Short mmCIF file of C-alpha atoms in Angstrom, two decimals:
data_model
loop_
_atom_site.label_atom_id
_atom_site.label_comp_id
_atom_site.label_asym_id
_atom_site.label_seq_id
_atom_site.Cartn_x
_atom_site.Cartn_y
_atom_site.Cartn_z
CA UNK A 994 89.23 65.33 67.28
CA UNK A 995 92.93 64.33 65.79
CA UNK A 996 95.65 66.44 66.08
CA UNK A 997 95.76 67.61 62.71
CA UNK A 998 92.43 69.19 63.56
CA UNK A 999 93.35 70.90 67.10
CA UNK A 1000 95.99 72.42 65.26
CA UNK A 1001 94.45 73.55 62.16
CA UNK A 1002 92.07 75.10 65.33
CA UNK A 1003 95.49 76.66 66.83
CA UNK A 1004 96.96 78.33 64.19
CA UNK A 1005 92.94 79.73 62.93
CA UNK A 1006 92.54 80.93 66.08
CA UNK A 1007 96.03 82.89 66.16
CA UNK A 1008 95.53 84.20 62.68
CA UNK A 1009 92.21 85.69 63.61
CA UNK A 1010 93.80 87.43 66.63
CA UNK A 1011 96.71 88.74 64.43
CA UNK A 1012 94.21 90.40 61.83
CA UNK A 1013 91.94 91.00 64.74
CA UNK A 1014 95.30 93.61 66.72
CA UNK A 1015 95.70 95.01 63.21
CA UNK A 1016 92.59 95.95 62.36
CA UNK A 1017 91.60 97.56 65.85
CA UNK A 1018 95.00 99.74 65.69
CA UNK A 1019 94.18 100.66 61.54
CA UNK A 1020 90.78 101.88 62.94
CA UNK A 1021 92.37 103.95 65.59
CA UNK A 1022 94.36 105.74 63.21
CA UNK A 1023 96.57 108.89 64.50
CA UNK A 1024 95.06 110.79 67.73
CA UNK A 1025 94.06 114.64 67.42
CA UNK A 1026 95.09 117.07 70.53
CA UNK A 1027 91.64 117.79 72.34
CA UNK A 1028 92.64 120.80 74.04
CA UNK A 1029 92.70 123.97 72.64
CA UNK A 1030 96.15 125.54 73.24
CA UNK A 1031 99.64 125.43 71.81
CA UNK A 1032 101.24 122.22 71.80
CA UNK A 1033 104.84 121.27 72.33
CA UNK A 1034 107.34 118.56 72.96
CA UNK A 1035 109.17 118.12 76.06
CA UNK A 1036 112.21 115.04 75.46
CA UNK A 1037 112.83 113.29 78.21
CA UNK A 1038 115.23 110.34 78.47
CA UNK A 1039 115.04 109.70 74.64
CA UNK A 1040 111.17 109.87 74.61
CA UNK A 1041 109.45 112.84 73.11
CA UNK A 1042 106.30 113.73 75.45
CA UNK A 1043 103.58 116.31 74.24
CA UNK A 1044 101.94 119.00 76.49
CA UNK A 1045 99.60 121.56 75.39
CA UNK A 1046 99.72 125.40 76.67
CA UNK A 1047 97.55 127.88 77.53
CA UNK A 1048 96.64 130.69 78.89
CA UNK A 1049 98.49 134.23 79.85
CA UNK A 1050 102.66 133.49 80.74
CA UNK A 1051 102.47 136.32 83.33
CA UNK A 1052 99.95 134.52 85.14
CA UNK A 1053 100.70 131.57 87.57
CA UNK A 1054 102.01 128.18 86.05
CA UNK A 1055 99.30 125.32 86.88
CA UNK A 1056 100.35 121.90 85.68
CA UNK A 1057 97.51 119.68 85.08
CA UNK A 1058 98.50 115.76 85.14
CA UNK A 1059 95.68 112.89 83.91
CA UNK A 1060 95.18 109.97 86.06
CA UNK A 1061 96.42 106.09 84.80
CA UNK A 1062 94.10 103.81 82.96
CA UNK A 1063 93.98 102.15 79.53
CA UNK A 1064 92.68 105.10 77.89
CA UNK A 1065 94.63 107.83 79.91
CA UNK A 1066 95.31 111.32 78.48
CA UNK A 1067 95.58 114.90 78.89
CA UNK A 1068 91.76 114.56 77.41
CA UNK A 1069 91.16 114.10 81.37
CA UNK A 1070 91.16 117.91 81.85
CA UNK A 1071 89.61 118.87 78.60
CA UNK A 1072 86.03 120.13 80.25
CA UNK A 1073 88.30 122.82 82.61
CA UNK A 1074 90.86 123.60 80.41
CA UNK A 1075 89.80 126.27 78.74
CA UNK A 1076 88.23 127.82 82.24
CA UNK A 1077 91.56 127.39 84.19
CA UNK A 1078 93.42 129.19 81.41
CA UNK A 1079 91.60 132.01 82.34
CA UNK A 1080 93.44 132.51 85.37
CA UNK A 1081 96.90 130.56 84.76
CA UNK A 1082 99.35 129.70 82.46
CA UNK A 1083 98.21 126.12 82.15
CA UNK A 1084 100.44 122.99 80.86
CA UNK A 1085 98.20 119.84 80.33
CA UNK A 1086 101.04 116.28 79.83
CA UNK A 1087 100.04 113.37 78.43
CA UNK A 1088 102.76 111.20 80.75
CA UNK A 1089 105.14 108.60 79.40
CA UNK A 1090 103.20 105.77 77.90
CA UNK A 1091 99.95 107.81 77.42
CA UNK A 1092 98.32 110.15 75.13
CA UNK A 1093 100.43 111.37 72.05
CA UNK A 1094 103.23 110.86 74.17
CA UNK A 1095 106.05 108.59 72.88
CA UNK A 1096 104.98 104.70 74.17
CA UNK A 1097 108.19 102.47 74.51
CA UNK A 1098 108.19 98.99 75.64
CA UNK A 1099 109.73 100.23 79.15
CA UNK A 1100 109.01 98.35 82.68
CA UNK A 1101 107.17 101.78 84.12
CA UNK A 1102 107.47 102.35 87.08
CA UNK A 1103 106.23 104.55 90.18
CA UNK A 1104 109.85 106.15 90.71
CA UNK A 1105 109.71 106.75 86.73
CA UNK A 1106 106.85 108.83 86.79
CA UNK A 1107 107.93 111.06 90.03
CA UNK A 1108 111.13 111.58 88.28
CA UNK A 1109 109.20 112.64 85.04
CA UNK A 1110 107.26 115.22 86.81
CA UNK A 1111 109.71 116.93 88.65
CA UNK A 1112 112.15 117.18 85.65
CA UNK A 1113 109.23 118.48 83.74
CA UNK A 1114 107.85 120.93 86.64
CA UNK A 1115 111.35 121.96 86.28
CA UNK A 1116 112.46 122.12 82.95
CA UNK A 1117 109.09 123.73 81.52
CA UNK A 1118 107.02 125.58 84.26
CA UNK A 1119 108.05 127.81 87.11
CA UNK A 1120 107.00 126.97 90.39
CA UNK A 1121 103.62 125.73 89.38
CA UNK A 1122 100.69 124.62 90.85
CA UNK A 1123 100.12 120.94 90.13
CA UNK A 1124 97.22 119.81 90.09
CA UNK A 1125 97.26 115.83 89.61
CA UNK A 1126 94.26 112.76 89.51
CA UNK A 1127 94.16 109.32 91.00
CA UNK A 1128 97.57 107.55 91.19
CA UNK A 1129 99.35 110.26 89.64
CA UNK A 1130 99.13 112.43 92.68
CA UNK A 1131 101.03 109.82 94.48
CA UNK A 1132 103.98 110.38 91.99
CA UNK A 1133 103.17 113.88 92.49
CA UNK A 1134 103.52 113.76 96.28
CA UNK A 1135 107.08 112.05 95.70
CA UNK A 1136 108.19 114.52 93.25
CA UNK A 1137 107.63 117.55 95.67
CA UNK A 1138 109.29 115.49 98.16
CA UNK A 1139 112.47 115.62 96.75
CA UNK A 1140 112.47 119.52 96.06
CA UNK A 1141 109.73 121.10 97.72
CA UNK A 1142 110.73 124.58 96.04
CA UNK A 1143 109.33 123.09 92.55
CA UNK A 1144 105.85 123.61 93.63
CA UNK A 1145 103.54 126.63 94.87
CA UNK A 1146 101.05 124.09 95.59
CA UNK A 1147 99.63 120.60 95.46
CA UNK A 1148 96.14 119.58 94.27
CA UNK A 1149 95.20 115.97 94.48
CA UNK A 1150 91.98 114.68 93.13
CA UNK A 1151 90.99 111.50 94.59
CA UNK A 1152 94.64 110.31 95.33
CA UNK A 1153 96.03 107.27 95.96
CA UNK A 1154 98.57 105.07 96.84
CA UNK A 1155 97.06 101.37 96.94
CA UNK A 1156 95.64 99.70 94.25
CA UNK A 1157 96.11 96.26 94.99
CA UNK A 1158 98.03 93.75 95.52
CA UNK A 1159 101.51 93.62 93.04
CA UNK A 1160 100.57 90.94 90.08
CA UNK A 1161 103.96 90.49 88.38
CA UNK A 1162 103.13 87.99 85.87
CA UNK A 1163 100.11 89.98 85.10
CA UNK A 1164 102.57 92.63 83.42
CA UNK A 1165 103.99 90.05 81.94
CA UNK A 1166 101.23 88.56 80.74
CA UNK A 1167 99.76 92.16 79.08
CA UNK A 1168 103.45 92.83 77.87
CA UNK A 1169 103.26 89.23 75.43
CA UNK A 1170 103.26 90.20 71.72
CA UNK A 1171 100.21 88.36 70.97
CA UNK A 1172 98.16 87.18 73.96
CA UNK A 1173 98.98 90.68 75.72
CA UNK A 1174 97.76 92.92 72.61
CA UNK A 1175 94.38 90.70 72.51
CA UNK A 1176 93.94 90.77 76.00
CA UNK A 1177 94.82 94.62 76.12
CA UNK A 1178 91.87 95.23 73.22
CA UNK A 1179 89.64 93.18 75.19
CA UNK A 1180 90.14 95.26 78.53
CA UNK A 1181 90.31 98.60 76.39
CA UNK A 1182 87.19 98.00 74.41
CA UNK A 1183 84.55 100.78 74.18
CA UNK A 1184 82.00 98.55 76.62
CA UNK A 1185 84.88 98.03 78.84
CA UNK A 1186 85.68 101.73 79.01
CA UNK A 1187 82.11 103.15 78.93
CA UNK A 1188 81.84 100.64 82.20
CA UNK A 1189 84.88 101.84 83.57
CA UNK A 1190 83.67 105.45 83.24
CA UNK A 1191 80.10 104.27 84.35
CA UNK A 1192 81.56 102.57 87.62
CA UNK A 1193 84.46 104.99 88.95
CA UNK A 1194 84.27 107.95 87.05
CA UNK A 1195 80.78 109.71 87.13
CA UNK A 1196 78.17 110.04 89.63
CA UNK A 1197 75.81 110.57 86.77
CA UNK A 1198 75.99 108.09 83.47
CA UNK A 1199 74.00 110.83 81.67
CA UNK A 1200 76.87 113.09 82.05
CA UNK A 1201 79.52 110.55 80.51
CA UNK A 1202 80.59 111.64 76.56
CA UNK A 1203 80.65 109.18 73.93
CA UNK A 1204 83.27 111.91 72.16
CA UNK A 1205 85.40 111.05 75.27
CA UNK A 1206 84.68 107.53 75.32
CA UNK A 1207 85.95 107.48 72.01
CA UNK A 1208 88.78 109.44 72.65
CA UNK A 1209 90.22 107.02 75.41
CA UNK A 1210 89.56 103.99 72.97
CA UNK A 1211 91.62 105.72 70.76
CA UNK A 1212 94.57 106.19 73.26
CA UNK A 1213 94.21 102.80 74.47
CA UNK A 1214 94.71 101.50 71.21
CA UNK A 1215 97.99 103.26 69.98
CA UNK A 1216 101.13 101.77 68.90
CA UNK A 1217 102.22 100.29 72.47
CA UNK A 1218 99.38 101.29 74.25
CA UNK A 1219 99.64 98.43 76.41
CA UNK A 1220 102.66 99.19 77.99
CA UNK A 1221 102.04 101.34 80.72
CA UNK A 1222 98.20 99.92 81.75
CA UNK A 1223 100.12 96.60 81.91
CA UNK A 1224 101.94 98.09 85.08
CA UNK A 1225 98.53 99.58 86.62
CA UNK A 1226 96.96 96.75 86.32
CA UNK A 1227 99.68 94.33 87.93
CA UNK A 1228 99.61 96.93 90.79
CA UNK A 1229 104.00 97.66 90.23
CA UNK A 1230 102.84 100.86 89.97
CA UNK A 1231 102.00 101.66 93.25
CA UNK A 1232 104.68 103.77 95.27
CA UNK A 1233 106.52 102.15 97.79
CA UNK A 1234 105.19 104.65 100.66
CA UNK A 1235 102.42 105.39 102.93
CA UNK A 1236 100.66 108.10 100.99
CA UNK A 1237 99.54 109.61 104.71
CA UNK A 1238 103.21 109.33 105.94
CA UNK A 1239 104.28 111.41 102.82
CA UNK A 1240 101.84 113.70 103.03
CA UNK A 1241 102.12 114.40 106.82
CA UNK A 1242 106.26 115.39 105.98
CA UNK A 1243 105.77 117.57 102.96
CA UNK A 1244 105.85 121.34 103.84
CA UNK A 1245 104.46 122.12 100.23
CA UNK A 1246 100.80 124.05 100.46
CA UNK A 1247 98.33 120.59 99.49
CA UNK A 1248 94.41 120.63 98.85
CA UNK A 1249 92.17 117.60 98.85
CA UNK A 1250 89.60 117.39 96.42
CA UNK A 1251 87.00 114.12 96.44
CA UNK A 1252 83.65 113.24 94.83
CA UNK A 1253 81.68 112.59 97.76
CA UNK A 1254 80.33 109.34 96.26
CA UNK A 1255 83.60 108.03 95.03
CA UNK A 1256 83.56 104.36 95.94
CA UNK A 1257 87.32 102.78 94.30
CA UNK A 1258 88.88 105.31 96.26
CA UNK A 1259 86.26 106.25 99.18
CA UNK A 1260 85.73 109.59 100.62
CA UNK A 1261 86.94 108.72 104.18
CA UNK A 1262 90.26 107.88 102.44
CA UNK A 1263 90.28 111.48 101.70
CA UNK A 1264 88.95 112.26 105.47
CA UNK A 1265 92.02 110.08 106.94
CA UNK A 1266 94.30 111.64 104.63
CA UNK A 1267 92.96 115.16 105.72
CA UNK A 1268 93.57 114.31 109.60
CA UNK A 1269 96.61 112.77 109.13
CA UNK A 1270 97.99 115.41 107.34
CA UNK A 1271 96.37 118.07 108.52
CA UNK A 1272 95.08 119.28 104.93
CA UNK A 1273 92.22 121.11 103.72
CA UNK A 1274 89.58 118.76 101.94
CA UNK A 1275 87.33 119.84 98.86
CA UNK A 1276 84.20 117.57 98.33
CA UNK A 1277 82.48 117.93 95.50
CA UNK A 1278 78.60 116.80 95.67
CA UNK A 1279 76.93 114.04 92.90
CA UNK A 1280 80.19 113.13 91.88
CA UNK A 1281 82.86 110.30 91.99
CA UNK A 1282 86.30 110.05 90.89
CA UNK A 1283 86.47 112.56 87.90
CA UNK A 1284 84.36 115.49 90.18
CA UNK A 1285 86.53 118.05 87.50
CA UNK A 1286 85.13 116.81 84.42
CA UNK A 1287 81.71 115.69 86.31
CA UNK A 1288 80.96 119.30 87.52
CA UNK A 1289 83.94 121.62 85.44
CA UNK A 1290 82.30 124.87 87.23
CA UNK A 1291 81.67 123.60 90.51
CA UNK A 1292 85.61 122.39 90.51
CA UNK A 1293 86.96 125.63 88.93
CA UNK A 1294 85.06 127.62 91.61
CA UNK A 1295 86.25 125.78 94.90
CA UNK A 1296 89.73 125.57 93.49
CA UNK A 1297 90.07 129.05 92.86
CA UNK A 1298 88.65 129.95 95.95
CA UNK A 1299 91.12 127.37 97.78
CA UNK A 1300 94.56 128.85 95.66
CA UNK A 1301 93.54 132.73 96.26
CA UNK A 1302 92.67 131.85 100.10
CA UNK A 1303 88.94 133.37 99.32
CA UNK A 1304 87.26 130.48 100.97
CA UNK A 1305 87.40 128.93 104.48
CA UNK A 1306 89.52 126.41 105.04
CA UNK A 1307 88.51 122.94 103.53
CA UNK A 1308 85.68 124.73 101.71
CA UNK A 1309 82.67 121.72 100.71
CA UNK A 1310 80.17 121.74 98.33
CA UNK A 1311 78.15 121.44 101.24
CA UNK A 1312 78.67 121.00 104.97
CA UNK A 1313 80.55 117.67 105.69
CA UNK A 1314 81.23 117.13 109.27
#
């Protein structure tokens, strides 16, 4: 093969991926707000973020913040929504670099997502509840660490603090005009997201919705999309802290609440976290890492039992000794 020929391969090949990017994000198109509220923009450091409201003002604040993936949103919370705003005044964020929020080529970072929420606890809610999935309840846990007067309460589903070893040139890598957007689609394609939801989200596959598989394909493919997954996945945004430590030193009221099969992030993470921190624990039966959109009745029920003090301490779907 002469050279003329590699290259006429080269330059084929780079064409196809440029029409390949720009037809993926044409078929996207603009992404609807699936929650049924009020929504409203909240600018922060020259980005414009969206939330959605709902629910009664004279009833509790509960802020309700989506884990971090390549098809992260608000959308997270859409299955109790609608049943939490029954009982609070309920603000559901799509965070910096997700959702209909604004998606700038910024270096994200742990400390810029901690900052986010507690500027937005503070700007927008009063003393809410926070209720936060994954990662995200790490920043959460560093957020009420600085001001522990922002929050009534914590409530972390599946948290974590450890996701791997830091990848720099991974980030990089994603971050690349070309390579990085056809990589991204790649990663963010519906197989690779049903498989994502299939392997770490639900206990049950039957239960997974192609309407929100659909949804997060549509996220992940929004005008800078990449972005923010490119720091997940490098691992530069895990915070630089012993979740356990942190935990341990807050004095703000914090529940626990695991899927009792969860494998990425185990339930005797949530056990060791529990001791360590002497914190009540939630498990949720038949379900993973998404237990509130798994089982949406089963999760309003404990957690409203946990927040009015009904329950017994560390209240469990079923005895877990």
């Amino acid at each position: 093969m002469n050279a003329r020929t590699v290259l006429g391969a080269a330059v084929g090949s780079v064409g196809a991926a440029v029409v390949g990017n720009r037809l993926l994000s044409k078929r996207a198109g603009d992404l609807e707000n699936p929650l049924e509220g009020v929504e409203r923009t909240y600018r922060w450091r020259g980005m414009e973020t969206r939330y959605t409201v709902a629910g009664d003002p004279s009833d509790p604040d509960m802020l309700l913040l989506h884990g971090v993936h390549a098809g992260a949103s608000s959308n997270e919370f859409s299955p109790v929504f609608e049943r939490l705003a029954e009982d609070y005044h309920v603000f559901a964020v799509d965070l910096p670099g997700f959702g209909r929020s604004n998606r700038p080529p910024l270096v994200y970072s742990p400390t810029l997502y901690a900052e986010f929420i507690r500027d937005f606890a503070g700007d927008v809610t009063e003393s809410p509840i926070v209720v936060a999935s994954s990662l995200t309840g790490a920043f959460a846990v560093d957020a009420a660490g600085e001001d522990e007067s922002e929050f009534a309460h914590l409530v972390l589903i599946c948290p974590t603090g450890d996701t791997g070893d830091e990848r720099p040139w991974l980030r990089t890598l994603v971050r690349s005009p070309l390579l990085g957007t056809t990589l991204f689609n790649l990663l963010a394609s519906k197989p690779s997201l049903r498989y994502f939801y299939d392997r770490d989200g639900y206990y049950d596959s039957d239960r997974i919705d192609a309407a929100e598989v659909a949804y997060a394909w549509d996220s992940a493919h929004q005008p800078g999309a990449r972005y923010a997954p490119a720091s997940f996945a490098s691992g530069t945004l895990d915070p630089k802290f012993d979740l356990a430590t942190e935990l341990a030193a807050l004095e703000t009221d914090t529940t626990l609440v695991w899927g009792r099969d969860a494998e990425l992030v185990p339930l005797r993470n949530g056990r060791d976290l529990s001791r360590a921190a002497d914190l009540d624990l939630v498990v949720i039966d038949y379900a993973t890492q998404l237990p509130h959109a798994e089982h949406p009745d089963r999760f309003v029920e404990y957690l409203t039992a946990e927040l009015l003090e009904a329950g017994p301490a560390g209240a469990d779907a079923s005895p877990d000794e």
